[in-house]
Amino acid sequence: MASGRAEGAQEGQKEAAGGVEREQLCPPRWAEHKDHVWAWDFIHDRIQGGGPLKWLSIVDEYTRECLALEVERSMGAEDVIEVLVELVRGRGAPGHIRSDNGPEFMARGIRQWLAWGSVGTLYVEPGAPWENGYAEAFQGRVRDELLNVEEFAGVGEAKALAAAWREDYNRCRPHSALGYRTPAEFAAACVPAGSGALRLPEHTLGKERLTLIAPGT
């Protein structure tokens, strides 16, 4: 009888938070090195004529780099996977990706692709956006400095302005948390994980790095 109640409790835990098992929900795991934890999220906006714009941002939690700032009228699982494939081809895979448990990030195709690449998923507890603090703070900056400032005539203009903003953010803006270096400067100075050399001391956070595709392949 007791074992039956225990099994029922376990099933209830697995069904909590919209079907995400508790062990998948975001644990207190923070980035220790470059490409250990990426964070991603969507931002919704509109063009001048009223049509929708959907932005996908991906940031490296350790280096604070904006790895991607993509915009389209709409984005599905296949579009997101294409962005990931390009990033991984040039940079290697992250150990983990942190996100909320919205339908885009829970899509079967995305979860299968990440599982195939041994990329861990860190899902934020429902109603706890602070657990995805880097993505939330970054999106606030994108909205304040780009979306609320510019009026986009179309997707092409949005893409061009996004690329320019991302370049400025990564290469021209020092961060106090990075020793007053830009994200690009800090990332270039980072010691590769597992090299045995001393890592840079600023904001040490997380765990192991897993690899899907070696950079440059």
CSV table of C-alpha atoms in Angstrom, one decimal:
chain,number,residue,atom,x,y,z
A,1,MET,CA,0.0,0.0,0.0
A,2,ALA,CA,2.8,2.4,0.9
A,3,SER,CA,4.7,1.5,-2.2
A,4,GLY,CA,1.5,2.3,-4.3
A,5,ARG,CA,1.3,5.8,-2.7
A,6,ALA,CA,5.0,6.3,-3.4
A,7,GLU,CA,4.6,5.4,-7.0
A,8,GLY,CA,1.6,7.7,-7.2
A,9,ALA,CA,3.6,10.5,-5.7
A,10,GLN,CA,6.4,9.9,-8.3
A,11,GLU,CA,3.9,10.1,-11.1
A,12,GLY,CA,2.5,13.3,-9.7
A,13,GLN,CA,5.9,14.8,-9.7
A,14,LYS,CA,6.5,13.9,-13.3
A,15,GLU,CA,3.2,15.5,-14.3
A,16,ALA,CA,4.0,18.7,-12.5
A,17,ALA,CA,4.9,21.8,-14.5
A,18,GLY,CA,3.1,20.9,-17.7
A,19,GLY,CA,4.5,17.4,-18.1
A,20,VAL,CA,8.2,18.2,-17.4
A,21,GLU,CA,9.8,15.8,-14.9
A,22,ARG,CA,11.2,17.5,-11.8
A,23,GLU,CA,14.8,16.4,-12.5
A,24,GLN,CA,14.6,18.4,-15.8
A,25,LEU,CA,13.5,21.6,-14.1
A,26,CYS,CA,16.2,24.1,-13.6
A,27,PRO,CA,18.6,23.0,-10.8
A,28,PRO,CA,21.1,25.4,-9.2
A,29,ARG,CA,23.6,24.9,-12.0
A,30,TRP,CA,25.6,27.9,-13.2
A,31,ALA,CA,28.1,28.3,-16.0
A,32,GLU,CA,31.8,27.6,-15.0
A,33,HIS,CA,33.3,28.2,-18.4
A,34,LYS,CA,32.6,29.3,-22.0
A,35,ASP,CA,29.9,27.2,-23.7
A,36,HIS,CA,29.0,25.4,-20.5
A,37,VAL,CA,25.5,26.9,-20.4
A,38,TRP,CA,23.6,28.8,-23.1
A,39,ALA,CA,20.3,30.5,-22.4
A,40,TRP,CA,17.6,31.2,-25.0
A,41,ASP,CA,14.3,32.8,-25.2
A,42,PHE,CA,11.8,34.4,-27.6
A,43,ILE,CA,10.7,38.1,-27.9
A,44,HIS,CA,7.6,39.1,-29.7
A,45,ASP,CA,7.2,42.4,-31.6
A,46,ARG,CA,5.5,43.9,-34.6
A,47,ILE,CA,6.6,45.7,-37.8
A,48,GLN,CA,5.2,49.1,-38.8
A,49,GLY,CA,2.3,47.6,-40.7
A,50,GLY,CA,1.2,45.5,-37.8
A,51,GLY,CA,2.6,42.1,-38.8
A,52,PRO,CA,4.3,39.9,-36.2
A,53,LEU,CA,8.0,39.7,-35.6
A,54,LYS,CA,9.5,36.8,-33.5
A,55,TRP,CA,13.0,37.2,-32.2
A,56,LEU,CA,15.2,34.4,-30.9
A,57,SER,CA,18.1,35.3,-28.6
A,58,ILE,CA,20.8,32.9,-27.5
A,59,VAL,CA,23.4,34.0,-24.9
A,60,ASP,CA,26.4,32.4,-23.3
A,61,GLU,CA,25.9,32.7,-19.6
A,62,TYR,CA,29.7,32.7,-18.8
A,63,THR,CA,31.0,35.1,-21.5
A,64,ARG,CA,27.8,37.1,-21.8
A,65,GLU,CA,28.2,36.9,-25.6
A,66,CYS,CA,25.1,37.2,-27.7
A,67,LEU,CA,25.5,34.2,-29.9
A,68,ALA,CA,22.4,34.7,-31.9
A,69,LEU,CA,19.7,37.3,-32.4
A,70,GLU,CA,17.5,36.0,-35.2
A,71,VAL,CA,14.2,37.5,-36.3
A,72,GLU,CA,11.5,36.2,-38.6
A,73,ARG,CA,7.7,36.6,-39.1
A,74,SER,CA,7.4,33.3,-37.3
A,75,MET,CA,9.7,30.5,-36.1
A,76,GLY,CA,9.1,26.9,-35.6
A,77,ALA,CA,11.2,24.0,-34.3
A,78,GLU,CA,12.9,23.5,-37.6
A,79,ASP,CA,14.0,27.2,-37.7
A,80,VAL,CA,15.4,27.0,-34.2
A,81,ILE,CA,17.3,23.8,-35.0
A,82,GLU,CA,18.8,25.5,-38.1
A,83,VAL,CA,20.1,28.3,-35.8
A,84,LEU,CA,21.6,25.8,-33.4
A,85,VAL,CA,23.2,23.8,-36.2
A,86,GLU,CA,25.0,26.9,-37.4
A,87,LEU,CA,26.2,27.9,-34.0
A,88,VAL,CA,27.4,24.4,-33.1
A,89,ARG,CA,29.2,24.0,-36.5
A,90,GLY,CA,31.3,27.1,-35.8
A,91,ARG,CA,31.6,26.9,-32.0
A,92,GLY,CA,30.9,23.4,-30.7
A,93,ALA,CA,28.0,22.4,-28.6
A,94,PRO,CA,27.1,23.7,-25.1
A,95,GLY,CA,26.9,21.5,-22.1
A,96,HIS,CA,23.4,22.7,-21.3
A,97,ILE,CA,20.7,25.1,-22.6
A,98,ARG,CA,18.5,27.0,-20.2
A,99,SER,CA,15.0,28.0,-21.0
A,100,ASP,CA,11.5,28.3,-19.8
A,101,ASN,CA,9.2,25.4,-20.6
A,102,GLY,CA,7.2,27.2,-23.3
A,103,PRO,CA,5.8,25.1,-26.2
A,104,GLU,CA,8.6,26.2,-28.6
A,105,PHE,CA,11.4,24.8,-26.3
A,106,MET,CA,9.3,21.7,-25.4
A,107,ALA,CA,8.7,20.8,-29.1
A,108,ARG,CA,9.6,17.1,-29.7
A,109,GLY,CA,11.9,17.9,-32.6
A,110,ILE,CA,14.1,20.3,-30.5
A,111,ARG,CA,14.2,18.0,-27.5
A,112,GLN,CA,15.2,15.1,-29.7
A,113,TRP,CA,17.9,17.1,-31.4
A,114,LEU,CA,19.4,18.2,-28.1
A,115,ALA,CA,19.2,14.7,-26.7
A,116,TRP,CA,21.0,13.3,-29.8
A,117,GLY,CA,23.8,15.8,-29.2
A,118,SER,CA,24.0,15.1,-25.5
A,119,VAL,CA,23.1,18.8,-24.7
A,120,GLY,CA,21.5,19.0,-21.3
A,121,THR,CA,18.2,20.9,-20.9
A,122,LEU,CA,17.7,23.2,-17.8
A,123,TYR,CA,14.0,24.2,-17.6
A,124,VAL,CA,13.0,27.1,-15.5
A,125,GLU,CA,10.3,26.5,-12.9
A,126,PRO,CA,6.9,27.9,-14.1
A,127,GLY,CA,6.4,31.4,-12.6
A,128,ALA,CA,10.1,31.8,-11.8
A,129,PRO,CA,11.7,33.9,-14.6
A,130,TRP,CA,14.6,34.9,-12.4
A,131,GLU,CA,15.9,31.4,-12.8
A,132,ASN,CA,16.7,32.4,-16.4
A,133,GLY,CA,18.1,35.7,-15.3
A,134,TYR,CA,20.7,36.1,-18.1
A,135,ALA,CA,18.1,35.7,-20.8
A,136,GLU,CA,15.6,37.9,-19.0
A,137,ALA,CA,18.1,40.7,-18.5
A,138,PHE,CA,19.4,40.4,-22.1
A,139,GLN,CA,15.9,40.5,-23.5
A,140,GLY,CA,15.1,43.6,-21.5
A,141,ARG,CA,18.2,45.3,-23.0
A,142,VAL,CA,17.2,44.2,-26.5
A,143,ARG,CA,13.7,45.6,-26.0
A,144,ASP,CA,14.8,48.9,-24.4
A,145,GLU,CA,17.7,49.6,-26.9
A,146,LEU,CA,16.4,48.1,-30.1
A,147,LEU,CA,12.7,47.1,-30.3
A,148,ASN,CA,11.4,50.2,-28.4
A,149,VAL,CA,13.7,52.5,-30.3
A,150,GLU,CA,13.3,51.4,-33.9
A,151,GLU,CA,10.3,51.0,-36.1
A,152,PHE,CA,10.9,48.1,-38.5
A,153,ALA,CA,9.5,48.5,-42.0
A,154,GLY,CA,10.0,44.7,-42.6
A,155,VAL,CA,11.9,41.6,-41.7
A,156,GLY,CA,14.9,42.6,-43.8
A,157,GLU,CA,15.4,45.9,-41.9
A,158,ALA,CA,14.9,44.1,-38.6
A,159,LYS,CA,17.6,41.6,-39.5
A,160,ALA,CA,20.1,44.3,-40.5
A,161,LEU,CA,19.5,46.3,-37.3
A,162,ALA,CA,19.7,43.2,-35.2
A,163,ALA,CA,23.1,42.3,-36.7
A,164,ALA,CA,24.5,45.8,-36.1
A,165,TRP,CA,23.1,45.8,-32.5
A,166,ARG,CA,24.6,42.4,-31.7
A,167,GLU,CA,28.0,43.4,-33.1
A,168,ASP,CA,28.0,46.5,-31.0
A,169,TYR,CA,26.9,44.6,-27.9
A,170,ASN,CA,29.6,41.9,-28.2
A,171,ARG,CA,32.5,44.0,-29.3
A,172,CYS,CA,32.0,47.6,-28.0
A,173,ARG,CA,30.5,47.3,-24.5
A,174,PRO,CA,32.6,46.5,-21.5
A,175,HIS,CA,30.9,44.6,-18.6
A,176,SER,CA,32.0,45.1,-15.0
A,177,ALA,CA,31.3,41.4,-14.4
A,178,LEU,CA,33.9,40.6,-17.1
A,179,GLY,CA,36.6,42.8,-15.6
A,180,TYR,CA,35.5,45.7,-17.8
A,181,ARG,CA,36.1,43.7,-21.0
A,182,THR,CA,33.7,43.3,-23.8
A,183,PRO,CA,32.0,39.9,-24.2
A,184,ALA,CA,34.1,39.2,-27.3
A,185,GLU,CA,37.4,40.1,-25.5
A,186,PHE,CA,36.5,38.0,-22.5
A,187,ALA,CA,35.6,35.0,-24.6
A,188,ALA,CA,38.8,35.2,-26.6
A,189,ALA,CA,40.8,35.1,-23.3
A,190,CYS,CA,38.9,32.1,-21.9
A,191,VAL,CA,40.8,28.9,-21.4
A,192,PRO,CA,39.1,25.9,-23.1
A,193,ALA,CA,37.4,23.6,-20.7
A,194,GLY,CA,39.4,20.6,-19.7
A,195,SER,CA,42.8,22.2,-20.8
A,196,GLY,CA,44.2,21.9,-17.2
A,197,ALA,CA,45.2,25.5,-17.2
A,198,LEU,CA,43.8,28.0,-14.8
A,199,ARG,CA,40.5,29.5,-15.8
A,200,LEU,CA,39.7,33.2,-15.5
A,201,PRO,CA,38.4,34.0,-12.1
A,202,GLU,CA,35.5,36.4,-13.0
A,203,HIS,CA,32.0,35.1,-12.2
A,204,THR,CA,32.8,31.4,-11.9
A,205,LEU,CA,29.5,29.5,-12.1
A,206,GLY,CA,28.5,25.5,-13.3
A,207,LYS,CA,29.7,21.9,-14.4
A,208,GLU,CA,30.9,19.7,-17.2
A,209,ARG,CA,31.0,20.6,-21.0
A,210,LEU,CA,29.7,18.1,-23.5
A,211,THR,CA,30.5,18.1,-27.2
A,212,LEU,CA,28.4,17.6,-30.3
A,213,ILE,CA,30.5,18.9,-33.2
A,214,ALA,CA,34.0,20.2,-32.9
A,215,PRO,CA,34.4,23.8,-33.9
A,216,GLY,CA,35.2,24.3,-37.6
A,217,THR,CA,33.9,20.9,-38.7
